[in-house]
XYZ file of C-alpha atoms in Angstrom:
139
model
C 13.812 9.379 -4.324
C 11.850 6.728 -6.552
C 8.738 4.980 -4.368
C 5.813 2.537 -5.893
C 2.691 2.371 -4.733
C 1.343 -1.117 -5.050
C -2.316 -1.792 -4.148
C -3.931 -4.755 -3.831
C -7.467 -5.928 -4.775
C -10.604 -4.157 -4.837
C -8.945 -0.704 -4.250
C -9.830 0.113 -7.978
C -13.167 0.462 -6.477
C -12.047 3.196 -4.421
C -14.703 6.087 -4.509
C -17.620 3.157 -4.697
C -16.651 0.420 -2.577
C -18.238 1.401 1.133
C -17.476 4.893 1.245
C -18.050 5.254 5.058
C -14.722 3.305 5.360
C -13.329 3.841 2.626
C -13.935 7.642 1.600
C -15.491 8.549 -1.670
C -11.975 9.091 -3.446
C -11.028 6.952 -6.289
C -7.144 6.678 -6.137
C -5.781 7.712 -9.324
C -7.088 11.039 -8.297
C -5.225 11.120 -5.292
C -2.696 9.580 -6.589
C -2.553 12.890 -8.693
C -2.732 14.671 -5.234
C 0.342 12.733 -3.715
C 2.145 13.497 -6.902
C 1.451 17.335 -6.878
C 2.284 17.338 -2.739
C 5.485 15.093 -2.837
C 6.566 16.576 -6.443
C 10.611 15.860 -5.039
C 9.680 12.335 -5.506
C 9.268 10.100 -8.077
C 6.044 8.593 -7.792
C 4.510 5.367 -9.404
C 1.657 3.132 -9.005
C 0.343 -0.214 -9.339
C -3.074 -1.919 -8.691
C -3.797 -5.618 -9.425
C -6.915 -7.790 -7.948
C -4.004 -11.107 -8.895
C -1.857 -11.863 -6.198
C 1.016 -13.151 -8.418
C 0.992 -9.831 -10.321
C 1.544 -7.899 -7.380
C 4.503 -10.427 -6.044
C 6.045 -9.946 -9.433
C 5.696 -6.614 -8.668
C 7.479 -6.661 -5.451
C 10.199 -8.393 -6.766
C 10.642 -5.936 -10.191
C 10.827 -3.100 -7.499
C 13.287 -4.639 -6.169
C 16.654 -2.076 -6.452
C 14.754 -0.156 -8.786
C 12.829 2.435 -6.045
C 14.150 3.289 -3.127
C 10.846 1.806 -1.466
C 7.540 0.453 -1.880
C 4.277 1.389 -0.051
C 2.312 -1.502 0.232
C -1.933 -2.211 0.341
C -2.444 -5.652 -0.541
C -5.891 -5.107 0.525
C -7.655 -8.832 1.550
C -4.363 -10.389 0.882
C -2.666 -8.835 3.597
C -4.191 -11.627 6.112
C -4.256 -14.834 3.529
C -1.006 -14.546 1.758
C 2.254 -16.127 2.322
C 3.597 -15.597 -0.659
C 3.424 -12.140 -0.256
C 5.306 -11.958 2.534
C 8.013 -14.209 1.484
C 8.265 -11.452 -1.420
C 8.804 -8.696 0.951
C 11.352 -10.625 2.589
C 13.457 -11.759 -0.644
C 13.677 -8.341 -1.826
C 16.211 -5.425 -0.654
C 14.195 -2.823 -1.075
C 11.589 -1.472 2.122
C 8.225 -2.289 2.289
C 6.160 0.223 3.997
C 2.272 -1.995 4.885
C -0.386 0.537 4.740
C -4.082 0.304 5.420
C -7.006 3.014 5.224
C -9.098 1.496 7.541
C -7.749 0.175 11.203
C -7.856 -3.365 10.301
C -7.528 -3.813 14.414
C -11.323 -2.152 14.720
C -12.675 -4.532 12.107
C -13.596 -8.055 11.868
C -11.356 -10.676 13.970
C -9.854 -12.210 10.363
C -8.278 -8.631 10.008
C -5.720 -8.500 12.549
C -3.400 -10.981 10.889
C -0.970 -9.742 8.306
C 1.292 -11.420 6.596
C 3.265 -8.732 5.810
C 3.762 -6.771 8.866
C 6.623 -9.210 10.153
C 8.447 -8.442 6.663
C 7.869 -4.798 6.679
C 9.964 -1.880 7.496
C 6.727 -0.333 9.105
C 2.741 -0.496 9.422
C 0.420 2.389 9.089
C -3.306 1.885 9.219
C -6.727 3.523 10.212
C -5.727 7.539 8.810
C -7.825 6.819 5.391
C -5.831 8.222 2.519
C -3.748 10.055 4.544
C -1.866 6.371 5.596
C -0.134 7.031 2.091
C 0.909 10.242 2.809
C 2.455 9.114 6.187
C 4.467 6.284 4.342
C 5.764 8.627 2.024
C 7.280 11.007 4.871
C 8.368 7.537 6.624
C 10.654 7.234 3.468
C 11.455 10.983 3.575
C 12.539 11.080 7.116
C 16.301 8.819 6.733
Protein backbone atom coordinates (compact mmCIF):
# COMPACT_ATOMS: atom_id res chain seq x y z
CA UNK A 1 0.00 0.00 0.00
CA UNK A 2 1.45 3.49 -1.24
CA UNK A 3 -0.20 6.64 0.96
CA UNK A 4 1.02 10.56 0.83
CA UNK A 5 0.90 12.67 3.41
CA UNK A 6 0.18 16.16 2.23
CA UNK A 7 0.24 19.03 4.76
CA UNK A 8 -0.74 22.25 4.37
CA UNK A 9 0.67 25.59 5.64
CA UNK A 10 2.39 26.43 8.69
CA UNK A 11 2.78 22.72 9.77
CA UNK A 12 6.59 23.11 8.97
CA UNK A 13 6.45 24.96 12.15
CA UNK A 14 5.44 21.99 13.92
CA UNK A 15 7.49 21.68 17.25
CA UNK A 16 7.36 25.81 17.51
CA UNK A 17 4.13 26.93 16.39
CA UNK A 18 1.80 26.91 19.84
CA UNK A 19 2.89 23.83 21.30
CA UNK A 20 -0.08 23.56 23.77
CA UNK A 21 -2.14 22.70 20.61
CA UNK A 22 0.01 21.65 18.62
CA UNK A 23 2.61 19.39 20.62
CA UNK A 24 6.27 20.12 20.55
CA UNK A 25 6.96 17.54 17.60
CA UNK A 26 8.26 18.75 14.38
CA UNK A 27 6.84 16.31 11.70
CA UNK A 28 9.59 14.97 9.77
CA UNK A 29 10.45 13.32 12.99
CA UNK A 30 7.32 11.69 13.27
CA UNK A 31 7.05 11.24 10.08
CA UNK A 32 10.16 8.94 10.77
CA UNK A 33 7.95 7.40 13.59
CA UNK A 34 4.92 6.59 11.20
CA UNK A 35 7.43 5.14 8.84
CA UNK A 36 9.17 2.81 11.43
CA UNK A 37 5.35 1.81 12.92
CA UNK A 38 3.55 1.30 9.48
CA UNK A 39 6.93 -0.14 7.79
CA UNK A 40 4.21 -2.50 5.37
CA UNK A 41 3.47 0.76 3.82
CA UNK A 42 4.91 2.93 1.60
CA UNK A 43 5.04 6.18 3.07
CA UNK A 44 5.59 9.74 1.53
CA UNK A 45 5.21 13.26 2.41
CA UNK A 46 4.55 16.62 1.28
CA UNK A 47 4.34 20.11 2.96
CA UNK A 48 3.70 23.37 1.04
CA UNK A 49 2.49 26.91 2.67
CA UNK A 50 1.09 27.46 -1.58
CA UNK A 51 -2.20 26.29 -2.11
CA UNK A 52 -1.68 25.52 -5.85
CA UNK A 53 1.31 23.31 -4.94
CA UNK A 54 -0.61 21.22 -2.79
CA UNK A 55 -3.68 20.93 -5.52
CA UNK A 56 -1.03 19.89 -7.96
CA UNK A 57 -0.24 17.61 -5.51
CA UNK A 58 -3.58 16.10 -5.15
CA UNK A 59 -3.97 15.67 -8.58
CA UNK A 60 -0.16 13.93 -9.21
CA UNK A 61 -1.39 11.46 -6.44
CA UNK A 62 -3.91 10.78 -8.29
CA UNK A 63 -3.65 6.66 -9.28
CA UNK A 64 -0.28 6.79 -8.10
CA UNK A 65 -1.02 5.91 -4.02
CA UNK A 66 -3.59 4.09 -2.99
CA UNK A 67 -4.62 7.24 -0.77
CA UNK A 68 -3.81 10.50 0.50
CA UNK A 69 -4.02 11.83 4.11
CA UNK A 70 -4.83 15.24 3.98
CA UNK A 71 -3.92 18.61 6.50
CA UNK A 72 -4.39 21.56 4.51
CA UNK A 73 -4.05 23.38 7.65
CA UNK A 74 -5.90 27.19 7.29
CA UNK A 75 -6.95 26.17 3.89
CA UNK A 76 -9.18 23.60 4.95
CA UNK A 77 -12.02 26.41 5.67
CA UNK A 78 -11.06 29.07 2.67
CA UNK A 79 -10.41 26.84 -0.23
CA UNK A 80 -12.52 25.74 -3.01
CA UNK A 81 -10.14 24.75 -5.10
CA UNK A 82 -9.04 22.30 -2.87
CA UNK A 83 -11.95 20.61 -2.66
CA UNK A 84 -12.77 20.54 -6.24
CA UNK A 85 -9.23 18.65 -6.32
CA UNK A 86 -10.33 16.03 -3.99
CA UNK A 87 -13.29 15.55 -5.96
CA UNK A 88 -11.60 15.29 -9.60
CA UNK A 89 -9.27 12.77 -8.44
CA UNK A 90 -9.87 8.81 -7.96
CA UNK A 91 -7.85 8.31 -5.38
CA UNK A 92 -9.27 8.75 -1.30
CA UNK A 93 -8.72 11.61 0.59
CA UNK A 94 -8.55 10.99 4.21
CA UNK A 95 -9.03 15.14 6.04
CA UNK A 96 -7.08 15.10 9.15
CA UNK A 97 -6.64 17.70 11.84
CA UNK A 98 -4.49 17.72 15.20
CA UNK A 99 -6.46 20.00 16.91
CA UNK A 100 -10.57 19.67 17.09
CA UNK A 101 -11.18 22.42 14.76
CA UNK A 102 -15.02 22.10 16.33
CA UNK A 103 -13.46 23.42 19.95
CA UNK A 104 -11.75 26.34 18.25
CA UNK A 105 -12.69 29.56 16.81
CA UNK A 106 -16.24 29.74 14.90
CA UNK A 107 -14.20 30.22 11.26
CA UNK A 108 -12.93 26.58 12.00
CA UNK A 109 -15.85 24.49 11.61
CA UNK A 110 -16.12 24.91 7.86
CA UNK A 111 -14.13 22.63 5.63
CA UNK A 112 -14.02 22.51 2.34
CA UNK A 113 -12.85 19.29 2.11
CA UNK A 114 -14.85 17.21 4.37
CA UNK A 115 -17.81 16.92 1.74
CA UNK A 116 -15.05 15.49 -0.79
CA UNK A 117 -13.41 13.22 1.62
CA UNK A 118 -13.58 9.59 2.22
CA UNK A 119 -13.36 10.48 6.05
CA UNK A 120 -12.49 13.26 8.79
CA UNK A 121 -10.33 12.76 11.78
CA UNK A 122 -9.51 15.63 14.07
CA UNK A 123 -8.67 16.64 17.76
CA UNK A 124 -6.14 13.18 18.61
CA UNK A 125 -2.85 15.47 17.93
CA UNK A 126 -0.41 13.40 15.94
CA UNK A 127 -2.05 10.45 16.56
CA UNK A 128 -5.01 11.76 13.78
CA UNK A 129 -2.25 10.47 11.25
CA UNK A 130 -1.89 7.34 12.67
CA UNK A 131 -5.73 6.77 12.68
CA UNK A 132 -5.89 7.67 8.86
CA UNK A 133 -3.34 5.33 8.13
CA UNK A 134 -5.29 2.27 9.83
CA UNK A 135 -8.54 3.88 8.06
CA UNK A 136 -6.63 2.89 4.79
CA UNK A 137 -5.45 -0.40 6.37
CA UNK A 138 -8.80 -1.57 7.45
CA UNK A 139 -10.52 -2.42 3.48
Amino acid sequence: MKLLIINGPNLNLLGKREPGIYGDKTFEDFFKELQSRFSEVALSYFQSNIEGALITKIQEADNDFDGVILNAGAYTHTSIGIGDAINAVVTPVVEVHISNTFGREAFRHQSYISPNAKGVILGFGLQSYELAIQSFLRK
